Coordinates of C-alpha atoms in Angstrom, one line a residue:
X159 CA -7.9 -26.2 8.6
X160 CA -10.4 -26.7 5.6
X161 CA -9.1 -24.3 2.5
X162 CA -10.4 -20.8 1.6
X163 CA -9.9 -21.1 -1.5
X164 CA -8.0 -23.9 -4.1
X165 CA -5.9 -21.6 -6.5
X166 CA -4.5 -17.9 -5.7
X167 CA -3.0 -16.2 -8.2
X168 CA -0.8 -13.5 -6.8
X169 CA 0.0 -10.8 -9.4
X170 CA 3.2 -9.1 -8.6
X171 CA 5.1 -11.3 -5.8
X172 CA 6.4 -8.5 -4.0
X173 CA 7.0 -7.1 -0.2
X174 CA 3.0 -7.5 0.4
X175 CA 2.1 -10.1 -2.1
X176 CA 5.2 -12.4 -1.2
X177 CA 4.2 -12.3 2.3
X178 CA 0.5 -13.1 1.6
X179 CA 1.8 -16.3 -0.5
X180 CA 4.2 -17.4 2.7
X181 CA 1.0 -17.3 4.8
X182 CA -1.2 -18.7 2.9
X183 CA 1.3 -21.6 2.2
X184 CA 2.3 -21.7 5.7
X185 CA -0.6 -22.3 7.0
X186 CA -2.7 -24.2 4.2
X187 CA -5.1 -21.1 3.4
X188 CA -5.1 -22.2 -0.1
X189 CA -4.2 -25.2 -2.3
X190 CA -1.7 -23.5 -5.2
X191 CA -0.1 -20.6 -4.9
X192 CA 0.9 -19.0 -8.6
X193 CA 3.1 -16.1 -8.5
X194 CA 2.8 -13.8 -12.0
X195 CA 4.9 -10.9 -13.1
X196 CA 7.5 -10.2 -15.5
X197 CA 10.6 -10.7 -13.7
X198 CA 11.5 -14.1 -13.8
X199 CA 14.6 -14.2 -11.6
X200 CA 11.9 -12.6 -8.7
X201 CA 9.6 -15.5 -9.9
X202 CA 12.3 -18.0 -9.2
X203 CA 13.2 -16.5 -5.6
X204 CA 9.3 -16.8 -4.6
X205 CA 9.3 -20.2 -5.4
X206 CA 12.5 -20.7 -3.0
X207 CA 11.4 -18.4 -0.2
X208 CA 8.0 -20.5 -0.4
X209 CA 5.7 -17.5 -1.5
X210 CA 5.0 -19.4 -4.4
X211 CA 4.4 -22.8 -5.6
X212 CA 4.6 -22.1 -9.4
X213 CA 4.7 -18.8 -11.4
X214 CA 4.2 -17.6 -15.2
X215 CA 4.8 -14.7 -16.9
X216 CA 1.9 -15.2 -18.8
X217 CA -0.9 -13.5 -16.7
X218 CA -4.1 -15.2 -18.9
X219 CA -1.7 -18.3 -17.9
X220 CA -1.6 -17.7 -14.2
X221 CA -5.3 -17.2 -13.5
X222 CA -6.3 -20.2 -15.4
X223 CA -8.9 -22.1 -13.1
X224 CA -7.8 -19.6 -9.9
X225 CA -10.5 -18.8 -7.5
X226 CA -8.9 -16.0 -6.0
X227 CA -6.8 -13.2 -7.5
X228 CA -4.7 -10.7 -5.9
X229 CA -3.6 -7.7 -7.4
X230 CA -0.2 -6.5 -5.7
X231 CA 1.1 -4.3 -8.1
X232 CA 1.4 -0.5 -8.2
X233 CA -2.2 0.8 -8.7
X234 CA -2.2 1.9 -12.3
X235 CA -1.7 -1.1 -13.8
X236 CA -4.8 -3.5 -12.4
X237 CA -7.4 -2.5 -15.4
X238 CA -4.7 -4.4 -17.7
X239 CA -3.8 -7.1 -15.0
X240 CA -7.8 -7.5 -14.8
X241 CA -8.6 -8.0 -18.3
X242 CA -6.3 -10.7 -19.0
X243 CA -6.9 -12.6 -15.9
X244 CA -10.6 -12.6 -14.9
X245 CA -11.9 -14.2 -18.1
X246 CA -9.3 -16.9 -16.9
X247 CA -10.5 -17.3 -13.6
X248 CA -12.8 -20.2 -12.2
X249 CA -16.4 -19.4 -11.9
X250 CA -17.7 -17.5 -8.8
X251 CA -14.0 -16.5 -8.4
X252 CA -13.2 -13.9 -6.2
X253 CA -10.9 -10.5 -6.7
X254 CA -9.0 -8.9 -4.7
X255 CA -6.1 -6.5 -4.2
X256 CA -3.9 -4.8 -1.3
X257 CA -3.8 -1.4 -3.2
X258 CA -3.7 1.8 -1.3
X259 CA -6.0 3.6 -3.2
X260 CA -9.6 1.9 -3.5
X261 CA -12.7 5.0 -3.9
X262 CA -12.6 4.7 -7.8
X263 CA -10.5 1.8 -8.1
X264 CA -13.1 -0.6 -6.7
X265 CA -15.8 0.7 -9.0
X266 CA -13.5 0.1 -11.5
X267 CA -12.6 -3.1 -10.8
X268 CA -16.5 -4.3 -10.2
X269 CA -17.3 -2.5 -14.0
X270 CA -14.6 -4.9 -15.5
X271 CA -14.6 -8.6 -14.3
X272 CA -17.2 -10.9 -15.8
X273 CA -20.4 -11.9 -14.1
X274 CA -20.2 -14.0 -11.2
X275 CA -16.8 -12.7 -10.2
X276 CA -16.6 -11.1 -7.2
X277 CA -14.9 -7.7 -6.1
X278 CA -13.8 -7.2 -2.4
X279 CA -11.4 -4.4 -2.1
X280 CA -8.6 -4.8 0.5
X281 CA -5.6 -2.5 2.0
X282 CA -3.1 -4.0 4.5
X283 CA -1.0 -1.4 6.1
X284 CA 1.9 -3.1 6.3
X285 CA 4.4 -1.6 4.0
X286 CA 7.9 -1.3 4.1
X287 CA 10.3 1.0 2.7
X288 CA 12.1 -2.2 1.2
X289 CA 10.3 -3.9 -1.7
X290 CA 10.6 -7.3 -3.2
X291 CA 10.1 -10.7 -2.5
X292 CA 13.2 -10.5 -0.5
X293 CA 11.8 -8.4 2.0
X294 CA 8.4 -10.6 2.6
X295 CA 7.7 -12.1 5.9
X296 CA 5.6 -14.4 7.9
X297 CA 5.2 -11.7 10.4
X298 CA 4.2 -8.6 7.8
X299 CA 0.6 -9.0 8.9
X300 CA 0.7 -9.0 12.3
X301 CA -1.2 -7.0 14.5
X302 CA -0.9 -4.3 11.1
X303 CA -4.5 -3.1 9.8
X304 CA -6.3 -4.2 6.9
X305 CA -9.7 -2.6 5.8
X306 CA -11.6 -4.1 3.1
X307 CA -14.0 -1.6 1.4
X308 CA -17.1 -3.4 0.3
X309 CA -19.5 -1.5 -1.5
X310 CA -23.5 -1.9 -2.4
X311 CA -22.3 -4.3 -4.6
X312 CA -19.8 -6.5 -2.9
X313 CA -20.9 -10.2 -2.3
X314 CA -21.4 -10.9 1.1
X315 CA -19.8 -14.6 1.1
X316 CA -16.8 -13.0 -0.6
X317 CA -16.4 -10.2 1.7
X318 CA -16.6 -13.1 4.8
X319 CA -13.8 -15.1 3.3
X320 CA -11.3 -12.7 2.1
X321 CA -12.1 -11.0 5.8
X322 CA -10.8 -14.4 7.3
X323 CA -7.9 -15.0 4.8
X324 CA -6.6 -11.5 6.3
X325 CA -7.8 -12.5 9.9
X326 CA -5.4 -15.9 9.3
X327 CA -2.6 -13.6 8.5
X328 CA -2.7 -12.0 12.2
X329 CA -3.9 -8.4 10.5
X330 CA -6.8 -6.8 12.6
X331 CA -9.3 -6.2 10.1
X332 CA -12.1 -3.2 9.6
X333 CA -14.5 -2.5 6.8
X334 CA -14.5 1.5 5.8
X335 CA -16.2 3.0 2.6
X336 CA -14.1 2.9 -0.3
X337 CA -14.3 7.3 -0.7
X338 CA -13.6 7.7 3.1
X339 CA -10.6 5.3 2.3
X340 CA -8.7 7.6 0.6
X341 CA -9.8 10.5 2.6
X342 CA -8.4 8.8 5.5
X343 CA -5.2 7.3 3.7
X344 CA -4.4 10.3 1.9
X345 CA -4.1 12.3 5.1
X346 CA -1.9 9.7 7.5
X347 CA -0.2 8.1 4.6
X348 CA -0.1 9.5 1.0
X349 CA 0.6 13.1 2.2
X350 CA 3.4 11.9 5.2
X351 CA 5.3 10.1 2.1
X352 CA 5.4 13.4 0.1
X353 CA 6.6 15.6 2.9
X354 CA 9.6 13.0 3.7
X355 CA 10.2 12.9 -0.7
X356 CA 9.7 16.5 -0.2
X357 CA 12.2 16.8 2.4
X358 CA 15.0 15.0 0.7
X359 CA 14.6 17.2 -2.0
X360 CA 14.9 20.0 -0.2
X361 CA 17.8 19.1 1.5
X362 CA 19.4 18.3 -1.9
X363 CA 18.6 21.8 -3.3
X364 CA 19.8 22.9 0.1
X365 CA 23.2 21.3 -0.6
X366 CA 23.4 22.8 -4.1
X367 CA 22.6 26.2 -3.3
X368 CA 24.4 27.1 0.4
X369 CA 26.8 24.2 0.8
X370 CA 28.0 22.9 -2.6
X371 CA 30.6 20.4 -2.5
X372 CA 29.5 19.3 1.0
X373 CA 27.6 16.0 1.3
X374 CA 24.4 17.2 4.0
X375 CA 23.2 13.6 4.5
X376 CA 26.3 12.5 6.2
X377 CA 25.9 14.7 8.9
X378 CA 22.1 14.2 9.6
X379 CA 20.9 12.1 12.9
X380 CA 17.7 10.2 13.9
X381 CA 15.5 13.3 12.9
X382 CA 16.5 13.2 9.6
X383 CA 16.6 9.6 9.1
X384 CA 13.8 8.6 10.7
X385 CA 11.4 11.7 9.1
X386 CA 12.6 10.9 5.2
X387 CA 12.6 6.6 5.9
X388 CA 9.7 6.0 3.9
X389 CA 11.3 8.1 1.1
X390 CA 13.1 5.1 -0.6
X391 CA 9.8 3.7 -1.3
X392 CA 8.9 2.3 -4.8
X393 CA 8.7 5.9 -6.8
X394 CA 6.3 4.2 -9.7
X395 CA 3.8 2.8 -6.8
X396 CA 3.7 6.3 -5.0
X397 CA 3.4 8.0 -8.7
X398 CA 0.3 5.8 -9.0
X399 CA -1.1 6.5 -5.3
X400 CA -0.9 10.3 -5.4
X401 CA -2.4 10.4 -9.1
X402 CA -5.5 8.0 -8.5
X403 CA -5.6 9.9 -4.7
X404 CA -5.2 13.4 -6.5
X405 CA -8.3 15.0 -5.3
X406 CA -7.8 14.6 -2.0
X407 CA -4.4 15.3 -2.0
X408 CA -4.3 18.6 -3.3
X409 CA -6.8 19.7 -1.1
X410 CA -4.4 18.0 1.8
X411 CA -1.5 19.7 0.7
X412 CA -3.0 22.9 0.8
X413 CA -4.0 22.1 4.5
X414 CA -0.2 21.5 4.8
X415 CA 1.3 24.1 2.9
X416 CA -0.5 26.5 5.3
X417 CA 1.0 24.9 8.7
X418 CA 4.4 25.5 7.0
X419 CA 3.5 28.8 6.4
X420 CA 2.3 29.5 9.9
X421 CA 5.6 28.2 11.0
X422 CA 7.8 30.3 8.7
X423 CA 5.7 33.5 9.9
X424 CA 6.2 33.1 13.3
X425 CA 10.5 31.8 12.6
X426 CA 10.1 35.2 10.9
X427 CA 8.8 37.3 13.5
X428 CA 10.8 35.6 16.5
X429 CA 7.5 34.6 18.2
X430 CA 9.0 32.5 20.3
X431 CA 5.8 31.6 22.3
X432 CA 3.5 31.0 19.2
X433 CA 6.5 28.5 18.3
X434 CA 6.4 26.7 21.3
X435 CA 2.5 26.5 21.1
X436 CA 2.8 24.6 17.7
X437 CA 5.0 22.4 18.6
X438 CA 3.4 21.5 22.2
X439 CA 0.0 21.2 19.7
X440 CA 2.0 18.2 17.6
X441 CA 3.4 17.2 20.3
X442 CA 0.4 15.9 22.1
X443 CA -1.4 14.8 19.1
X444 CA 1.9 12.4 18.2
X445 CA 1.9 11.3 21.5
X446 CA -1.5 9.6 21.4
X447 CA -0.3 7.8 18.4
X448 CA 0.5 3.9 20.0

């Protein structure tokens, strides 16, 4: 297989970005793989797991002479990841990142590199509640979505080669505008992590107010467990998400807030039947879900 690219630099060798560096080095995508970040015992442990070749904590450092850069770290902080690394980069270079937040992001992103660097936007749907390199696989990828959000300005030999770096990866990849993006992944993703933090919360202040001195989460079963999983996610990344997503979120939260309500009005009322038709209503829309 002829490379995509010579040099990746990965910033932040995480859960999504350690698994992108296995691939890539697993099956020859690329010819050097350089992990940056700040942790240096994380650094180290790429190199083992073999999501890295060689890393730097220096980010100018990392980027020297790379032709592609991915940025995996929480959303917030790519305008400072950017500026130290794309005046680095090799010419004609591309960016990219597996953020999940991309409408103002990309634009962003496309106002800052230098000319001739080149801005394709990328989300795999592949995360985990576990981060770190420790939890990256070979098998992340597969089958999970990606959708890259090109935009008027988005280079057309870019967009083809970072849509066959994902293909590589066994991710089934889809283009989508960058605004309908978020729309989309605020709805089936951002606002499903804040119910289940939400929910933990609740059953905290719960415990503190009508059962002190009795541990809830001991008792709890699947439901409860499975419906608050994804709340041990990173709290810094989904700080980012939900502030760069804030728009739509608010407006899907309201949308929310009002099906609780509906729900408490009719636990209120003992309407048994408009009950049973809310939950037969969820219950076929879930089970078209594969």
């Amino acid at each position: 297989m002829s490379l995509l690219f010579k040099q990746m630099t990965i910033v932040g060798v995480g859960l999504i970005g350690g698994s992108l560096g296995m691939v890539c080095k697993q099956q020859g995508l690329v010819g050097t793989v350089v992990g940056a970040g700040r942790r240096v015992e994380n650094l180290k442990k790429a190199v083992e797991l073999k999501a890295i070749d060689r890393y730097s904590t220096d980010l100018a450092e990392a980027a020297s002479g790379s032709d592609l850069l991915v940025l995996a770290t929480p959303v917030d902080t790519f305008e400072s990841a950017l500026k130290a690394c794309a005046p680095k980069l090799a010419p004609n270079a591309v960016v990219t990142d597996v953020g999940s937040v991309k409408g103002p992001l990309v634009s962003r992103m496309e106002a800052l590199v230098p000319a001739g660097v080149r801005v394709v936007g990328a989300h795999p749907i592949a995360g985990r509640e576990k981060t770190g390199v420790d939890a990256a696989s070979l098998e992340l990828f597969r089958s999970a979505l990606c959708i890259l959000t090109p935009t008027a300005n988005t280079d057309p030999d870019a967009l083809t080669k970072v849509r066959r770096l994902w293909g590589f990866t066994g991710a089934r990849v889809c283009d989508m505008d960058p605004l309908l993006h978020d729309r989309v992944l605020g709805a089936v993703s951002h606002l499903p992590h804040l119910a289940a933090f939400a929910l933990v919360n609740a059953v905290a202040s719960i415990q503190e107010t009508q059962t002190p001195g009795l541990d809830l989460q001991i008792y709890s079963g699947g439901g409860y467990k499975d419906t608050t999983r994804i709340a041990a996610s990173s709290p810094e990344m989904w700080r980012d998400i939900c502030l760069w997503n804030r728009d739509n979120l608010v407006s899907q939260l309201e949308l929310y807030e009002a099906r609780l309500a509906r729900l408490k009005a009719l636990i209120k009322a003992g309407d048994g039947e408009g009950l049973a038709r809310e939950f037969a209503q969820a219950k076929q829309a879930r089970e078209r879900i594969t």
